[in-house]
XYZ file of C-alpha atoms in Angstrom:
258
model
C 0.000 0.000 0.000
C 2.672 2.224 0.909
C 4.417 1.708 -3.211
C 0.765 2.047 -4.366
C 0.323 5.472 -2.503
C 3.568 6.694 -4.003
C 2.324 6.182 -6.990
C -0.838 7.540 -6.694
C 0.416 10.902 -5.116
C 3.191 11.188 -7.961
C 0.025 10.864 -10.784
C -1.728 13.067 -9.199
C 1.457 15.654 -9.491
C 1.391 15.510 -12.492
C -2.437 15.864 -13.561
C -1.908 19.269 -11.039
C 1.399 20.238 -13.102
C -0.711 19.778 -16.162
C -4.064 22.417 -14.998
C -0.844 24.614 -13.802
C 0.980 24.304 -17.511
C -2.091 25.439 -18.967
C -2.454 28.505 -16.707
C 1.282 29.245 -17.527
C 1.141 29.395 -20.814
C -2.944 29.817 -22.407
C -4.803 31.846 -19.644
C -2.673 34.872 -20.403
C -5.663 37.153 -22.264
C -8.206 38.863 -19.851
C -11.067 37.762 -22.604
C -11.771 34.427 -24.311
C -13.591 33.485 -26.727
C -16.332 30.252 -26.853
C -14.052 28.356 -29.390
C -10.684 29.347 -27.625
C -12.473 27.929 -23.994
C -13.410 24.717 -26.221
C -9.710 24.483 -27.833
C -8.231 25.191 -24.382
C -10.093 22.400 -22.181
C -9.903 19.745 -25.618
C -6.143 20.400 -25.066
C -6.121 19.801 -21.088
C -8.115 16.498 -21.422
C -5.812 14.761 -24.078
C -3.124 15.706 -21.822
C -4.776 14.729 -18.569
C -6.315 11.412 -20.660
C -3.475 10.788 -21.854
C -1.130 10.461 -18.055
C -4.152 9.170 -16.316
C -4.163 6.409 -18.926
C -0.530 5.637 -18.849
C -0.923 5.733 -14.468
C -4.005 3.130 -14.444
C -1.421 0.893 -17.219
C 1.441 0.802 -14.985
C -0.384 0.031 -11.829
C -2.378 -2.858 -13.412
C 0.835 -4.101 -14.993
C 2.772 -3.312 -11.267
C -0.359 -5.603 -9.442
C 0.343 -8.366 -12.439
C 3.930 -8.833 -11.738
C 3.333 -8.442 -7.909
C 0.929 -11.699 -8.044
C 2.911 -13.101 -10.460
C 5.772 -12.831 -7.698
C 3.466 -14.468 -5.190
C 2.194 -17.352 -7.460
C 5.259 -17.920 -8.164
C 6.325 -18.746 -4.062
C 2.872 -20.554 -4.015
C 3.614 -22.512 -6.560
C 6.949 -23.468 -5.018
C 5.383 -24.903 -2.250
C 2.656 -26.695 -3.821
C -0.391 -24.530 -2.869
C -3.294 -24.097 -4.347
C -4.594 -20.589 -4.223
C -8.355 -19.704 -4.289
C -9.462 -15.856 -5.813
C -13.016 -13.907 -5.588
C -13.147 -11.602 -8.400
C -16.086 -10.261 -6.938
C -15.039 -9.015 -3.813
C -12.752 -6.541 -5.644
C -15.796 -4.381 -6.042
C -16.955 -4.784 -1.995
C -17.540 -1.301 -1.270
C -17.443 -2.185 2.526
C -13.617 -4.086 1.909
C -12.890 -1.359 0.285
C -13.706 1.620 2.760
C -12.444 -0.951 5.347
C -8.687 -0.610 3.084
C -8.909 3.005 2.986
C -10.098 3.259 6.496
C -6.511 0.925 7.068
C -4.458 3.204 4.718
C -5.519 6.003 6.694
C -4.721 4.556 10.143
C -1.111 3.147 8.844
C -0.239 6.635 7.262
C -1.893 9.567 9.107
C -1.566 10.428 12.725
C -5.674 9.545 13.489
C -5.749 7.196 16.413
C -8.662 5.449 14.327
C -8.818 2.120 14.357
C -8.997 -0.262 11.676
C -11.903 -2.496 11.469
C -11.637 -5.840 12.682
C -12.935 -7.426 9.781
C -9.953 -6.210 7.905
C -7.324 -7.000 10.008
C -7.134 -11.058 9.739
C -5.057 -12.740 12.784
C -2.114 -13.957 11.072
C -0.736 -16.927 10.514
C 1.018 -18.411 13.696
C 4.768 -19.287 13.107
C 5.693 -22.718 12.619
C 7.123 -24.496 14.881
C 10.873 -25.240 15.316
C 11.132 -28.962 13.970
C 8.356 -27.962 11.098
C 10.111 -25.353 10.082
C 13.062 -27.278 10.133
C 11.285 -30.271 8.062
C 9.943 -27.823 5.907
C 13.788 -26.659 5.128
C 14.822 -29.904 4.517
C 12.046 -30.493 2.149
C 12.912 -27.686 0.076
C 16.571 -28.260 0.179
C 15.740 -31.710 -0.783
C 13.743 -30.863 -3.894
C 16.689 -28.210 -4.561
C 19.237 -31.080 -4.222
C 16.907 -33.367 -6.484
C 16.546 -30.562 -9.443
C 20.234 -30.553 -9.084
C 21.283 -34.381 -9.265
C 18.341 -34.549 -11.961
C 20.215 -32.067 -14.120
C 23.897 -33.672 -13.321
C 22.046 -36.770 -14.050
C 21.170 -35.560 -17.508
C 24.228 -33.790 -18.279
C 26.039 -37.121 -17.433
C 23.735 -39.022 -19.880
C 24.081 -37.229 -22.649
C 27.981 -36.765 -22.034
C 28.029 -40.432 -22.163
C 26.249 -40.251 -24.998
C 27.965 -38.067 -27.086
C 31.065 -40.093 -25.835
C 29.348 -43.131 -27.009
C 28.644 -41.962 -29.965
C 32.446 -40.723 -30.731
C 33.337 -44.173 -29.799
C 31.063 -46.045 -31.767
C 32.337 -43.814 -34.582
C 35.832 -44.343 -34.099
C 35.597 -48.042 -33.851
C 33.126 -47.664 -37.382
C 35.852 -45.678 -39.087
C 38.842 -48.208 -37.560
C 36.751 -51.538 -39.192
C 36.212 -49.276 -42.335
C 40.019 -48.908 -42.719
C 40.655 -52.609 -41.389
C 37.836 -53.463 -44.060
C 39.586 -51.255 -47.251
C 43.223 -52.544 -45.995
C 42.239 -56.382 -46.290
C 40.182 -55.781 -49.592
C 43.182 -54.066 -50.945
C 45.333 -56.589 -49.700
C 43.654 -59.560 -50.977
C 43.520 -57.553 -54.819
C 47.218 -57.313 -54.714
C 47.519 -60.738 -53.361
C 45.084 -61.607 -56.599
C 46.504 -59.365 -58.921
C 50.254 -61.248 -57.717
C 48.812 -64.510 -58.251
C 47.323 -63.866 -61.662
C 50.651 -62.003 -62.805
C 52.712 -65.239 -61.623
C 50.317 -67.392 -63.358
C 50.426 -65.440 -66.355
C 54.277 -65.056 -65.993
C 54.467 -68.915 -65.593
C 51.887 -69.678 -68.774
C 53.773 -66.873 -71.241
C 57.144 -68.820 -69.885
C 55.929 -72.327 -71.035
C 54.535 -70.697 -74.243
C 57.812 -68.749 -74.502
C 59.860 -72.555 -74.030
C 57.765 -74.514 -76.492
C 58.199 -71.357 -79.093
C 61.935 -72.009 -78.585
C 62.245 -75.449 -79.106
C 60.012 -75.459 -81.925
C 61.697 -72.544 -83.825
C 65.146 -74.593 -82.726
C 63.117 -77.825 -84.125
C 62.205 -76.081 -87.079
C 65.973 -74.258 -87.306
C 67.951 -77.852 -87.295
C 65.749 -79.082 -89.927
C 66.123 -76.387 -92.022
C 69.876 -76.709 -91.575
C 69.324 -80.653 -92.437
C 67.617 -79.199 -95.913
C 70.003 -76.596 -96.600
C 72.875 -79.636 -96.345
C 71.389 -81.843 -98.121
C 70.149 -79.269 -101.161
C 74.204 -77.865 -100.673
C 75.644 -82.113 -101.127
C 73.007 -82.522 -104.129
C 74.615 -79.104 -105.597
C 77.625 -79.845 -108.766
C 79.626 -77.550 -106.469
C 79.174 -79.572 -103.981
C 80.823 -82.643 -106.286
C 82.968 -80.856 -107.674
C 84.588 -79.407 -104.218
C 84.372 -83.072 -102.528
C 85.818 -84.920 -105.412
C 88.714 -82.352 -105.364
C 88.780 -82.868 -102.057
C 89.267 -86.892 -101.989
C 91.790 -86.008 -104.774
C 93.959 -83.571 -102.623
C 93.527 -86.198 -99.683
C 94.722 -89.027 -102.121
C 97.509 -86.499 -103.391
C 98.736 -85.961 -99.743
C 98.772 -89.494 -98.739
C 101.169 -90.433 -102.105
C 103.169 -87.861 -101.080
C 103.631 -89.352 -97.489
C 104.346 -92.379 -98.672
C 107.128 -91.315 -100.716
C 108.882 -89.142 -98.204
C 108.467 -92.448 -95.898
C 110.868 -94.130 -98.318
C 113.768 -91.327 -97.944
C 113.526 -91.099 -93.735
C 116.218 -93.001 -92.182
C 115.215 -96.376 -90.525
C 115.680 -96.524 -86.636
């Protein structure tokens, strides 16, 4: 009550500075006309509309945030609040509230009504308070492990996940490596088989060209002894031979016996 009657006083401030703006400044001719009386009070009410407006906005919005504040601590401890619209508009609450404003912040001796004035609530006492602040720091403590907890999961899941990843990419390279390997092992064994068939090929190319080069050398012989060149050198030949071997045996006669 005490914020609210700040407030009012300070709206009401300046609805008076506005009435004392106007004086200032428009009620400076001893004579008016109708239409400048009419221009003159349109002017005051936008102005006055216009802060009153803006005053009864900021103190609905202040009582919003002030219950919000309050549901908020309800809430909290699990209680379940009950409203009556209707007795916002009790005219007897309501001169019962001014007749407590007054009391709290005039000097009257006046006092309040009773109806007003509820008894309050008696303290608790020391081991339910003390139960009560163990609940609370228990449901603290819980909101707290909850959220480790979760942190914790998905930490462990995200190292999970790296790991599983890891191992994925490791069995993908294990996988490419052996694939690889057994190509070249393939590509090897094919190349040595091929090696080995071209060498066999290669072999019975060579004795078959050496087959077919001894027979041709047979051919060319014989074709060369069937030749008259051929005659005619080998009959010179046994001549010379027959020559030499008269010759011997003539010089044999002329060597000295032993």
């Amino acid at each position: 009550m005490r914020f609210a009657r700040f407030k009012r006083g300070q709206c009401l401030k300046t609805v008076d500075s506005c009435f004392q703006d106007l004086k200032d400044s428009r009620l400076v001719e001893e004579t008016f006309t109708v239409d400048e009386v009419i221009d003159i009070l349109d002017g005051l009410r936008t102005v006055v509309h216009s802060e009153v407006e803006s005053e009864l906005i900021n103190t609905t919005y202040t009582n919003v945030l002030l219950l919000r504040q309050l549901f908020s601590q309800a809430e909290k401890w699990y209680l379940k609040l009950q409203t009556d619209v209707s007795e916002l508009e009790n005219r007897e609450l309501l001169e019962q509230v001014a007749e407590f404003e007054k009391s709290e912040f005039t000097s009257s001796n006046k006092k309040p009504s009773a109806d007003l004035i509820k008894p309050k609530l008696a303290p608790l006492n020391e081991g339910g308070s003390e139960l009560l602040n163990k609940a609370t720091t228990a449901l603290d403590e819980k909101s707290k492990l909850e959220k480790s907890l979760k942190d914790l999961q998905m930490i462990q899941g995200d190292q999970k996940t790296n790991a599983n990843q890891d191992i994925t990419e490791l069995e993908n390279k294990v996988a490419a490596l052996k694939c690889q390997f057994e190509k070249t092992l393939n590509d090897s064994t094919a190349n040595q088989k091929f090696l080995e068939e071209n060498l066999v090929t290669t072999k019975h190319d060579l004795l078959k060209v050496q087959d077919q080069l001894s027979t041709a050398e047979k051919e060319l012989e014989k074709k060369f002894q069937q030749t008259a060149a051929y005659r005619n050198m080998k009959e010179i030949l046994t001549k010379k031979n027959e020559l030499i071997k008269d010759l011997r045996k003539k010089l044999s006669k002329y060597e000295p016996e032993d």
